[in-house]
PDB file of C-alpha atoms and ligand atoms in Angstrom:
ATOM      1  CA  UNK X1446       3.204-176.962  81.569  1.00 85.00           C
ATOM      2  CA  UNK X1447       0.242-179.298  81.255  1.00 92.00           C
ATOM      3  CA  UNK X1448      -3.286-178.181  81.455  1.00 95.00           C
ATOM      4  CA  UNK X1449      -6.544-180.107  81.968  1.00 97.00           C
ATOM      5  CA  UNK X1450      -9.526-178.165  80.522  1.00 98.00           C
ATOM      6  CA  UNK X1451     -12.974-179.117  81.446  1.00 98.00           C
ATOM      7  CA  UNK X1452     -15.886-177.743  79.452  1.00 98.00           C
ATOM      8  CA  UNK X1453     -18.375-176.922  82.180  1.00 98.00           C
ATOM      9  CA  UNK X1454     -20.988-175.373  80.089  1.00 98.00           C
ATOM     10  CA  UNK X1455     -21.243-175.333  76.104  1.00 98.00           C
ATOM     11  CA  UNK X1456     -24.800-173.785  75.680  1.00 98.00           C
ATOM     12  CA  UNK X1457     -25.992-170.522  74.652  1.00 98.00           C
ATOM     13  CA  UNK X1458     -27.503-168.075  77.125  1.00 98.00           C
ATOM     14  CA  UNK X1459     -30.764-169.797  77.307  1.00 98.00           C
ATOM     15  CA  UNK X1460     -29.224-173.201  77.851  1.00 98.00           C
ATOM     16  CA  UNK X1461     -30.348-176.355  76.138  1.00 98.00           C
ATOM     17  CA  UNK X1462     -33.117-177.468  76.720  1.00 98.00           C
ATOM     18  CA  UNK X1463     -34.732-174.126  76.513  1.00 98.00           C
ATOM     19  CA  UNK X1464     -37.670-173.563  78.886  1.00 98.00           C
ATOM     20  CA  UNK X1465     -41.021-174.354  77.095  1.00 98.00           C
ATOM     21  CA  UNK X1466     -39.456-175.786  73.993  1.00 98.00           C
ATOM     22  CA  UNK X1467     -40.374-179.238  72.748  1.00 98.00           C
ATOM     23  CA  UNK X1468     -37.977-179.467  69.677  1.00 98.00           C
ATOM     24  CA  UNK X1469     -35.882-182.618  68.836  1.00 98.00           C
ATOM     25  CA  UNK X1470     -32.818-181.226  70.628  1.00 98.00           C
ATOM     26  CA  UNK X1471     -34.630-179.897  73.714  1.00 98.00           C
ATOM     27  CA  UNK X1472     -36.237-183.269  74.206  1.00 98.00           C
ATOM     28  CA  UNK X1473     -33.209-185.380  73.119  1.00 98.00           C
ATOM     29  CA  UNK X1474     -32.118-188.362  75.219  1.00 98.00           C
ATOM     30  CA  UNK X1475     -28.476-187.837  74.277  1.00 98.00           C
ATOM     31  CA  UNK X1476     -26.787-186.234  77.386  1.00 98.00           C
ATOM     32  CA  UNK X1477     -24.425-184.200  74.989  1.00 98.00           C
ATOM     33  CA  UNK X1478     -27.640-182.348  73.838  1.00 98.00           C
ATOM     34  CA  UNK X1479     -27.966-180.885  77.386  1.00 98.00           C
ATOM     35  CA  UNK X1480     -26.014-177.681  77.471  1.00 98.00           C
ATOM     36  CA  UNK X1481     -25.578-175.445  80.500  1.00 98.00           C
ATOM     37  CA  UNK X1482     -24.386-171.872  80.176  1.00 98.00           C
ATOM     38  CA  UNK X1483     -20.828-171.247  78.905  1.00 98.00           C
ATOM     39  CA  UNK X1484     -17.793-171.778  81.204  1.00 98.00           C
ATOM     40  CA  UNK X1485     -14.553-173.726  81.471  1.00 98.00           C
ATOM     41  CA  UNK X1486     -12.299-174.743  84.051  1.00 98.00           C
ATOM     42  CA  UNK X1487      -8.491-174.968  83.528  1.00 98.00           C
ATOM     43  CA  UNK X1488      -6.373-176.868  85.749  1.00 96.00           C
ATOM     44  CA  UNK X1489      -2.532-177.372  86.022  1.00 95.00           C
ATOM     45  CA  UNK X1490      -2.111-181.132  85.686  1.00 90.00           C
ATOM     46  CA  UNK X1491       1.670-181.132  86.200  1.00 85.00           C
ATOM     47  CA  UNK X1492       1.931-179.834  89.865  1.00 76.00           C
ATOM     48  CA  UNK X1493       0.577-180.984  93.035  1.00 70.00           C
ATOM     49  CA  UNK X1494      -1.045-177.589  93.996  1.00 72.00           C
ATOM     50  CA  UNK X1495      -2.813-177.829  90.547  1.00 86.00           C
ATOM     51  CA  UNK X1496      -3.848-174.120  90.179  1.00 95.00           C
ATOM     52  CA  UNK X1497      -7.472-174.029  88.981  1.00 97.00           C
ATOM     53  CA  UNK X1498      -8.792-171.070  86.903  1.00 98.00           C
ATOM     54  CA  UNK X1499     -12.275-170.730  86.008  1.00 98.00           C
ATOM     55  CA  UNK X1500     -13.423-168.811  82.919  1.00 99.00           C
ATOM     56  CA  UNK X1501     -16.676-166.940  83.642  1.00 99.00           C
ATOM     57  CA  UNK X1502     -19.132-167.581  86.526  1.00 98.00           C
ATOM     58  CA  UNK X1503     -21.990-168.941  84.397  1.00 98.00           C
ATOM     59  CA  UNK X1504     -25.622-168.851  85.476  1.00 98.00           C
ATOM     60  CA  UNK X1505     -25.111-172.570  86.018  1.00 98.00           C
ATOM     61  CA  UNK X1506     -21.968-172.466  88.161  1.00 98.00           C
ATOM     62  CA  UNK X1507     -23.311-174.193  91.132  1.00 98.00           C
ATOM     63  CA  UNK X1508     -24.729-177.184  89.226  1.00 98.00           C
ATOM     64  CA  UNK X1509     -21.516-177.262  87.082  1.00 98.00           C
ATOM     65  CA  UNK X1510     -19.273-177.441  90.182  1.00 98.00           C
ATOM     66  CA  UNK X1511     -21.412-180.229  91.637  1.00 98.00           C
ATOM     67  CA  UNK X1512     -21.644-182.123  88.373  1.00 98.00           C
ATOM     68  CA  UNK X1513     -17.836-181.946  87.588  1.00 97.00           C
ATOM     69  CA  UNK X1514     -16.381-182.081  91.142  1.00 96.00           C
ATOM     70  CA  UNK X1515     -15.084-178.397  90.987  1.00 96.00           C
ATOM     71  CA  UNK X1516     -13.865-178.136  94.753  1.00 94.00           C
ATOM     72  CA  UNK X1517     -11.285-175.266  94.198  1.00 96.00           C
ATOM     73  CA  UNK X1518     -11.054-172.105  92.257  1.00 98.00           C
ATOM     74  CA  UNK X1519      -7.858-170.039  92.576  1.00 98.00           C
ATOM     75  CA  UNK X1520      -8.862-167.413  90.049  1.00 98.00           C
ATOM     76  CA  UNK X1521     -11.710-166.215  87.666  1.00 98.00           C
ATOM     77  CA  UNK X1522     -11.075-164.831  84.339  1.00 98.00           C
ATOM     78  CA  UNK X1523     -14.049-162.917  82.830  1.00 99.00           C
ATOM     79  CA  UNK X1524     -14.636-162.919  78.903  1.00 99.00           C
ATOM     80  CA  UNK X1525     -17.317-160.209  79.170  1.00 98.00           C
ATOM     81  CA  UNK X1526     -20.212-159.179  81.453  1.00 98.00           C
ATOM     82  CA  UNK X1527     -23.290-160.688  79.603  1.00 98.00           C
ATOM     83  CA  UNK X1528     -25.722-162.285  82.164  1.00 98.00           C
ATOM     84  CA  UNK X1529     -24.957-165.854  81.063  1.00 98.00           C
ATOM     85  CA  UNK X1530     -21.282-165.346  81.893  1.00 98.00           C
ATOM     86  CA  UNK X1531     -21.531-163.552  85.229  1.00 98.00           C
ATOM     87  CA  UNK X1532     -24.640-164.588  87.020  1.00 98.00           C
ATOM     88  CA  UNK X1533     -23.088-167.467  89.030  1.00 98.00           C
ATOM     89  CA  UNK X1534     -20.729-165.085  90.699  1.00 98.00           C
ATOM     90  CA  UNK X1535     -22.572-165.331  94.094  1.00 97.00           C
ATOM     91  CA  UNK X1536     -21.559-169.060  94.175  1.00 98.00           C
ATOM     92  CA  UNK X1537     -17.960-167.841  94.846  1.00 98.00           C
ATOM     93  CA  UNK X1538     -18.917-167.645  98.441  1.00 96.00           C
ATOM     94  CA  UNK X1539     -18.394-171.447  98.789  1.00 97.00           C
ATOM     95  CA  UNK X1540     -14.950-171.210  97.459  1.00 97.00           C
ATOM     96  CA  UNK X1541     -14.244-168.434  99.914  1.00 96.00           C
ATOM     97  CA  UNK X1542     -15.329-170.661 102.840  1.00 95.00           C
ATOM     98  CA  UNK X1543     -13.441-173.737 101.738  1.00 96.00           C
ATOM     99  CA  UNK X1544     -10.327-171.852 100.628  1.00 96.00           C
ATOM    100  CA  UNK X1545     -10.491-169.226 103.347  1.00 96.00           C
ATOM    101  CA  UNK X1546      -9.337-166.518 101.089  1.00 96.00           C
ATOM    102  CA  UNK X1547     -10.751-163.780  98.683  1.00 97.00           C
ATOM    103  CA  UNK X1548     -10.778-165.035  94.882  1.00 98.00           C
ATOM    104  CA  UNK X1549      -8.962-162.811  92.372  1.00 98.00           C
ATOM    105  CA  UNK X1550     -11.073-161.966  89.517  1.00 98.00           C
ATOM    106  CA  UNK X1551      -9.673-160.691  86.262  1.00 98.00           C
ATOM    107  CA  UNK X1552     -11.472-158.748  83.341  1.00 98.00           C
ATOM    108  CA  UNK X1553     -11.341-155.795  81.144  1.00 98.00           C
ATOM    109  CA  UNK X1554     -12.050-152.346  82.615  1.00 98.00           C
ATOM    110  CA  UNK X1555     -15.541-152.382  81.146  1.00 98.00           C
ATOM    111  CA  UNK X1556     -16.310-155.849  82.502  1.00 98.00           C
ATOM    112  CA  UNK X1557     -15.136-154.870  86.083  1.00 98.00           C
ATOM    113  CA  UNK X1558     -17.356-151.800  85.923  1.00 98.00           C
ATOM    114  CA  UNK X1559     -20.194-153.854  84.966  1.00 98.00           C
ATOM    115  CA  UNK X1560     -19.488-156.310  87.716  1.00 98.00           C
ATOM    116  CA  UNK X1561     -19.456-153.490  90.287  1.00 98.00           C
ATOM    117  CA  UNK X1562     -22.676-152.182  89.174  1.00 98.00           C
ATOM    118  CA  UNK X1563     -24.607-155.555  88.603  1.00 98.00           C
ATOM    119  CA  UNK X1564     -23.319-157.006  91.823  1.00 97.00           C
ATOM    120  CA  UNK X1565     -23.353-153.743  93.995  1.00 95.00           C
ATOM    121  CA  UNK X1566     -24.292-155.736  97.031  1.00 94.00           C
ATOM    122  CA  UNK X1567     -20.761-157.419  96.988  1.00 95.00           C
ATOM    123  CA  UNK X1568     -19.039-154.053  96.994  1.00 92.00           C
ATOM    124  CA  UNK X1569     -21.331-152.166  99.443  1.00 87.00           C
ATOM    125  CA  UNK X1570     -20.527-152.028 103.065  1.00 71.00           C
ATOM    126  CA  UNK X1571     -21.049-155.503 104.542  1.00 66.00           C
ATOM    127  CA  UNK X1572     -24.549-156.052 105.946  1.00 64.00           C
ATOM    128  CA  UNK X1573     -25.683-158.415 108.788  1.00 66.00           C
ATOM    129  CA  UNK X1574     -26.093-161.929 107.991  1.00 65.00           C
ATOM    130  CA  UNK X1575     -26.063-163.716 104.603  1.00 67.00           C
ATOM    131  CA  UNK X1576     -22.466-163.591 103.257  1.00 89.00           C
ATOM    132  CA  UNK X1577     -21.315-162.036 100.131  1.00 93.00           C
ATOM    133  CA  UNK X1578     -18.548-163.317  97.663  1.00 96.00           C
ATOM    134  CA  UNK X1579     -15.178-162.056  98.705  1.00 95.00           C
ATOM    135  CA  UNK X1580     -13.513-161.192  95.352  1.00 97.00           C
ATOM    136  CA  UNK X1581     -10.518-158.927  94.421  1.00 97.00           C
ATOM    137  CA  UNK X1582     -10.653-157.276  91.032  1.00 98.00           C
ATOM    138  CA  UNK X1583      -7.852-156.960  88.630  1.00 98.00           C
ATOM    139  CA  UNK X1584      -7.852-155.168  85.415  1.00 98.00           C
ATOM    140  CA  UNK X1585      -6.350-157.192  82.375  1.00 98.00           C
ATOM    141  CA  UNK X1586      -3.882-154.856  80.395  1.00 97.00           C
ATOM    142  CA  UNK X1587      -2.089-157.483  78.616  1.00 98.00           C
ATOM    143  CA  UNK X1588      -0.607-160.930  79.028  1.00 98.00           C
ATOM    144  CA  UNK X1589      -0.011-161.913  82.715  1.00 98.00           C
ATOM    145  CA  UNK X1590       1.044-164.799  84.939  1.00 97.00           C
ATOM    146  CA  UNK X1591      -1.075-166.549  87.544  1.00 97.00           C
ATOM    147  CA  UNK X1592      -0.107-169.646  89.456  1.00 93.00           C
ATOM    148  CA  UNK X1593       2.815-170.387  86.988  1.00 91.00           C
ATOM    149  CA  UNK X1594       0.411-170.071  83.905  1.00 94.00           C
ATOM    150  CA  UNK X1595       0.875-167.467  81.420  1.00 96.00           C
ATOM    151  CA  UNK X1596      -2.406-166.010  80.296  1.00 98.00           C
ATOM    152  CA  UNK X1597      -2.566-164.007  77.057  1.00 98.00           C
ATOM    153  CA  UNK X1598      -6.044-162.079  76.384  1.00 98.00           C
ATOM    154  CA  UNK X1599      -7.156-162.146  72.886  1.00 98.00           C
ATOM    155  CA  UNK X1600      -9.377-159.186  71.969  1.00 98.00           C
ATOM    156  CA  UNK X1601     -12.311-160.416  70.071  1.00 98.00           C
ATOM    157  CA  UNK X1602     -15.560-158.583  68.639  1.00 98.00           C
ATOM    158  CA  UNK X1603     -18.900-159.800  69.914  1.00 98.00           C
ATOM    159  CA  UNK X1604     -21.102-157.863  67.444  1.00 98.00           C
ATOM    160  CA  UNK X1605     -19.941-154.354  68.295  1.00 98.00           C
ATOM    161  CA  UNK X1606     -18.712-155.053  71.801  1.00 98.00           C
ATOM    162  CA  UNK X1607     -14.991-155.907  72.380  1.00 98.00           C
ATOM    163  CA  UNK X1608     -14.635-158.812  74.573  1.00 98.00           C
ATOM    164  CA  UNK X1609     -11.723-161.119  75.592  1.00 98.00           C
ATOM    165  CA  UNK X1610     -10.749-164.653  74.603  1.00 98.00           C
ATOM    166  CA  UNK X1611      -7.786-166.321  76.295  1.00 98.00           C
ATOM    167  CA  UNK X1612      -4.854-168.186  75.150  1.00 98.00           C
ATOM    168  CA  UNK X1613      -2.763-170.516  77.517  1.00 98.00           C
ATOM    169  CA  UNK X1614       0.046-172.221  75.734  1.00 97.00           C
ATOM    170  CA  UNK X1615      -1.244-174.272  72.732  1.00 97.00           C
ATOM    171  CA  UNK X1616      -4.849-173.791  73.880  1.00 98.00           C
ATOM    172  CA  UNK X1617      -7.288-171.100  73.103  1.00 98.00           C
ATOM    173  CA  UNK X1618     -10.772-170.317  74.334  1.00 98.00           C
ATOM    174  CA  UNK X1619     -12.851-167.988  72.217  1.00 98.00           C
ATOM    175  CA  UNK X1620     -16.525-167.855  73.287  1.00 98.00           C
ATOM    176  CA  UNK X1621     -19.006-165.265  72.268  1.00 98.00           C
ATOM    177  CA  UNK X1622     -17.482-163.839  69.121  1.00 98.00           C
ATOM    178  CA  UNK X1623     -18.455-162.842  65.636  1.00 98.00           C
ATOM    179  CA  UNK X1624     -15.115-161.450  64.421  1.00 98.00           C
ATOM    180  CA  UNK X1625     -11.511-161.843  65.130  1.00 98.00           C
ATOM    181  CA  UNK X1626      -9.666-158.358  64.784  1.00 98.00           C
ATOM    182  CA  UNK X1627      -6.668-158.317  62.448  1.00 98.00           C
ATOM    183  CA  UNK X1628      -4.347-157.663  65.437  1.00 98.00           C
ATOM    184  CA  UNK X1629      -5.625-160.642  67.283  1.00 98.00           C
ATOM    185  CA  UNK X1630      -4.760-163.388  64.703  1.00 98.00           C
ATOM    186  CA  UNK X1631      -0.918-163.244  65.559  1.00 98.00           C
ATOM    187  CA  UNK X1632      -1.865-163.985  69.141  1.00 98.00           C
ATOM    188  CA  UNK X1633      -3.443-167.145  68.026  1.00 98.00           C
ATOM    189  CA  UNK X1634      -0.721-168.470  65.758  1.00 98.00           C
ATOM    190  CA  UNK X1635       0.398-171.857  66.674  1.00 97.00           C
ATOM    191  CA  UNK X1636      -2.791-172.769  68.702  1.00 98.00           C
ATOM    192  CA  UNK X1637      -3.222-176.642  68.675  1.00 98.00           C
ATOM    193  CA  UNK X1638      -6.401-176.866  70.627  1.00 98.00           C
ATOM    194  CA  UNK X1639      -9.068-174.404  69.830  1.00 98.00           C
ATOM    195  CA  UNK X1640     -12.616-173.859  71.401  1.00 99.00           C
ATOM    196  CA  UNK X1641     -14.609-171.333  69.470  1.00 98.00           C
ATOM    197  CA  UNK X1642     -18.061-169.894  69.394  1.00 98.00           C
ATOM    198  CA  UNK X1643     -20.484-171.516  66.966  1.00 98.00           C
ATOM    199  CA  UNK X1644     -24.009-170.780  67.928  1.00 98.00           C
ATOM    200  CA  UNK X1645     -26.099-172.304  65.031  1.00 98.00           C
ATOM    201  CA  UNK X1646     -26.129-172.612  61.215  1.00 98.00           C
ATOM    202  CA  UNK X1647     -27.903-169.463  60.396  1.00 98.00           C
ATOM    203  CA  UNK X1648     -25.752-166.172  60.725  1.00 98.00           C
ATOM    204  CA  UNK X1649     -26.114-164.138  63.904  1.00 98.00           C
ATOM    205  CA  UNK X1650     -25.084-160.491  64.426  1.00 98.00           C
ATOM    206  CA  UNK X1651     -22.946-161.447  67.605  1.00 98.00           C
ATOM    207  CA  UNK X1652     -21.942-164.965  67.261  1.00 98.00           C
ATOM    208  CA  UNK X1653     -20.062-167.017  64.634  1.00 98.00           C
ATOM    209  CA  UNK X1654     -22.253-169.383  62.601  1.00 98.00           C
ATOM    210  CA  UNK X1655     -20.982-173.023  62.023  1.00 98.00           C
ATOM    211  CA  UNK X1656     -19.661-171.941  58.524  1.00 98.00           C
ATOM    212  CA  UNK X1657     -17.916-168.851  60.154  1.00 98.00           C
ATOM    213  CA  UNK X1658     -16.389-170.929  62.905  1.00 98.00           C
ATOM    214  CA  UNK X1659     -15.267-173.402  60.293  1.00 98.00           C
ATOM    215  CA  UNK X1660     -13.579-170.517  58.405  1.00 98.00           C
ATOM    216  CA  UNK X1661     -11.664-169.569  61.685  1.00 98.00           C
ATOM    217  CA  UNK X1662     -10.622-173.279  62.035  1.00 98.00           C
ATOM    218  CA  UNK X1663      -9.381-173.369  58.409  1.00 98.00           C
ATOM    219  CA  UNK X1664      -7.250-170.203  58.808  1.00 98.00           C
ATOM    220  CA  UNK X1665      -5.732-171.291  62.315  1.00 98.00           C
ATOM    221  CA  UNK X1666      -5.413-174.994  61.445  1.00 98.00           C
ATOM    222  CA  UNK X1667      -5.397-176.332  64.944  1.00 98.00           C
ATOM    223  CA  UNK X1668      -4.988-180.008  65.436  1.00 98.00           C
ATOM    224  CA  UNK X1669      -8.410-180.246  66.920  1.00 98.00           C
ATOM    225  CA  UNK X1670     -11.307-177.715  67.325  1.00 98.00           C
ATOM    226  CA  UNK X1671     -14.467-177.701  69.521  1.00 98.00           C
ATOM    227  CA  UNK X1672     -17.399-175.625  68.996  1.00 98.00           C
ATOM    228  CA  UNK X1673     -19.273-173.930  71.937  1.00 98.00           C
ATOM    229  CA  UNK X1674     -22.009-171.502  72.958  1.00 98.00           C
ATOM    230  CA  UNK X1675     -24.451-173.902  70.936  1.00 98.00           C
ATOM    231  CA  UNK X1676     -28.059-173.225  70.820  1.00 98.00           C
ATOM    232  CA  UNK X1677     -30.913-175.851  70.132  1.00 98.00           C
ATOM    233  CA  UNK X1678     -30.428-175.778  66.303  1.00 98.00           C
ATOM    234  CA  UNK X1679     -27.606-178.129  66.383  1.00 98.00           C
ATOM    235  CA  UNK X1680     -28.225-181.836  67.541  1.00 98.00           C
ATOM    236  CA  UNK X1681     -24.838-183.177  68.707  1.00 98.00           C
ATOM    237  CA  UNK X1682     -24.480-186.410  66.944  1.00 98.00           C
ATOM    238  CA  UNK X1683     -25.835-185.436  63.566  1.00 98.00           C
ATOM    239  CA  UNK X1684     -23.826-182.123  63.571  1.00 98.00           C
ATOM    240  CA  UNK X1685     -20.657-183.901  64.434  1.00 98.00           C
ATOM    241  CA  UNK X1686     -21.262-186.298  61.649  1.00 98.00           C
ATOM    242  CA  UNK X1687     -21.136-183.486  59.041  1.00 98.00           C
ATOM    243  CA  UNK X1688     -18.140-181.632  60.538  1.00 98.00           C
ATOM    244  CA  UNK X1689     -14.704-181.953  59.082  1.00 98.00           C
ATOM    245  CA  UNK X1690     -12.176-184.383  60.689  1.00 97.00           C
ATOM    246  CA  UNK X1691     -10.757-182.694  63.951  1.00 98.00           C
ATOM    247  CA  UNK X1692     -13.789-180.522  64.492  1.00 98.00           C
ATOM    248  CA  UNK X1693     -16.478-181.351  66.820  1.00 98.00           C
ATOM    249  CA  UNK X1694     -19.248-179.912  68.886  1.00 98.00           C
ATOM    250  CA  UNK X1695     -18.093-179.627  72.525  1.00 98.00           C
ATOM    251  CA  UNK X1696     -20.337-180.984  75.082  1.00 98.00           C
ATOM    252  CA  UNK X1697     -20.721-180.335  78.898  1.00 98.00           C
ATOM    253  CA  UNK X1698     -18.093-182.337  80.733  1.00 98.00           C
ATOM    254  CA  UNK X1699     -15.743-182.680  77.879  1.00 98.00           C
ATOM    255  CA  UNK X1700     -12.149-182.896  79.139  1.00 98.00           C
ATOM    256  CA  UNK X1701      -9.229-181.766  77.141  1.00 98.00           C
ATOM    257  CA  UNK X1702      -5.639-182.582  78.145  1.00 97.00           C
ATOM    258  CA  UNK X1703      -3.331-179.991  76.857  1.00 96.00           C
ATOM    259  CA  UNK X1704       0.580-180.749  76.912  1.00 88.00           C
ATOM    260  CA  UNK X1705       2.534-177.558  76.286  1.00 79.00           C
ATOM    261  CA  UNK X1706       5.904-179.205  76.786  1.00 62.00           C
ATOM    262  CA  UNK X1707       5.850-181.431  73.714  1.00 52.00           C
ATOM    263  CA  UNK X1708       4.854-181.137  70.069  1.00 49.00           C
ATOM    264  CA  UNK X1709       1.520-182.683  69.605  1.00 44.00           C
ATOM    265  CA  UNK X1710      -1.416-183.044  71.911  1.00 42.00           C
ATOM    266  CA  UNK X1711      -1.796-186.002  74.275  1.00 38.00           C
TER     267      UNK X1711
HETATM  268 ZN1   ZN R1867     -22.673-165.951  76.073  1.00 82.55          ZN
HETATM  269 ZN1   ZN R1868     -35.503-176.440  71.516  1.00 82.55          ZN
HETATM  270 ZN1   ZN R1869     -22.133-162.513  75.232  1.00 82.55          ZN
END
């Protein structure tokens, strides 16, 4: 099973540039220093129907879909319910119209409860005019299949809050985490392409720092690793220059080809 993963957004909750900031990164002319709110799209690249799975509906979902040609979303996986990861949910309306079907959304019990409360209008009786997203909520209780893709939830700690990362074949996406619990390490064994949270150099209570993310990379030893959920402390080019071989900052629009049928990564 081959997968094409597009990093739609690689910024922290404020995005980069931040409103009202004139620092070197926020005013950089390097497009890789422009980071929208965190999200990825995973598409099967080995079948004509090409199942597309979105991870989180970021605040910037509309702009990301337009920038990267996201024309179809077959399902949404939610990592957790922080605003930067869910506030684009209303944009699902377009996919409802284009695909003429409700979109299944998968999350933990807590995430689904938060979605019901935060987006009460979606679940209230339909009002006149102005459409609402048509979504169907499914609780993640363990590994599951969708569109021929086996999805393994990976419990992570985001400060004191348990959230989910996801593993698909040799790929893992671990955004918004400050600790990987003991029981989750075996779920990540053999990962060859890793995307992991690295907010900034200084420690943070709910996100890995660059040094902490490098420790995760050292322990998992993937073939390549990309850091995401990046704030304006990290200039793209200068930071990549000091990272070890095989480790880079991700950037919006980065595409990763994951070949799960063969050893090695294309
Ligand atoms: Zn976040
Ligand atoms: Zn700044
Ligand atoms: Zn968060």
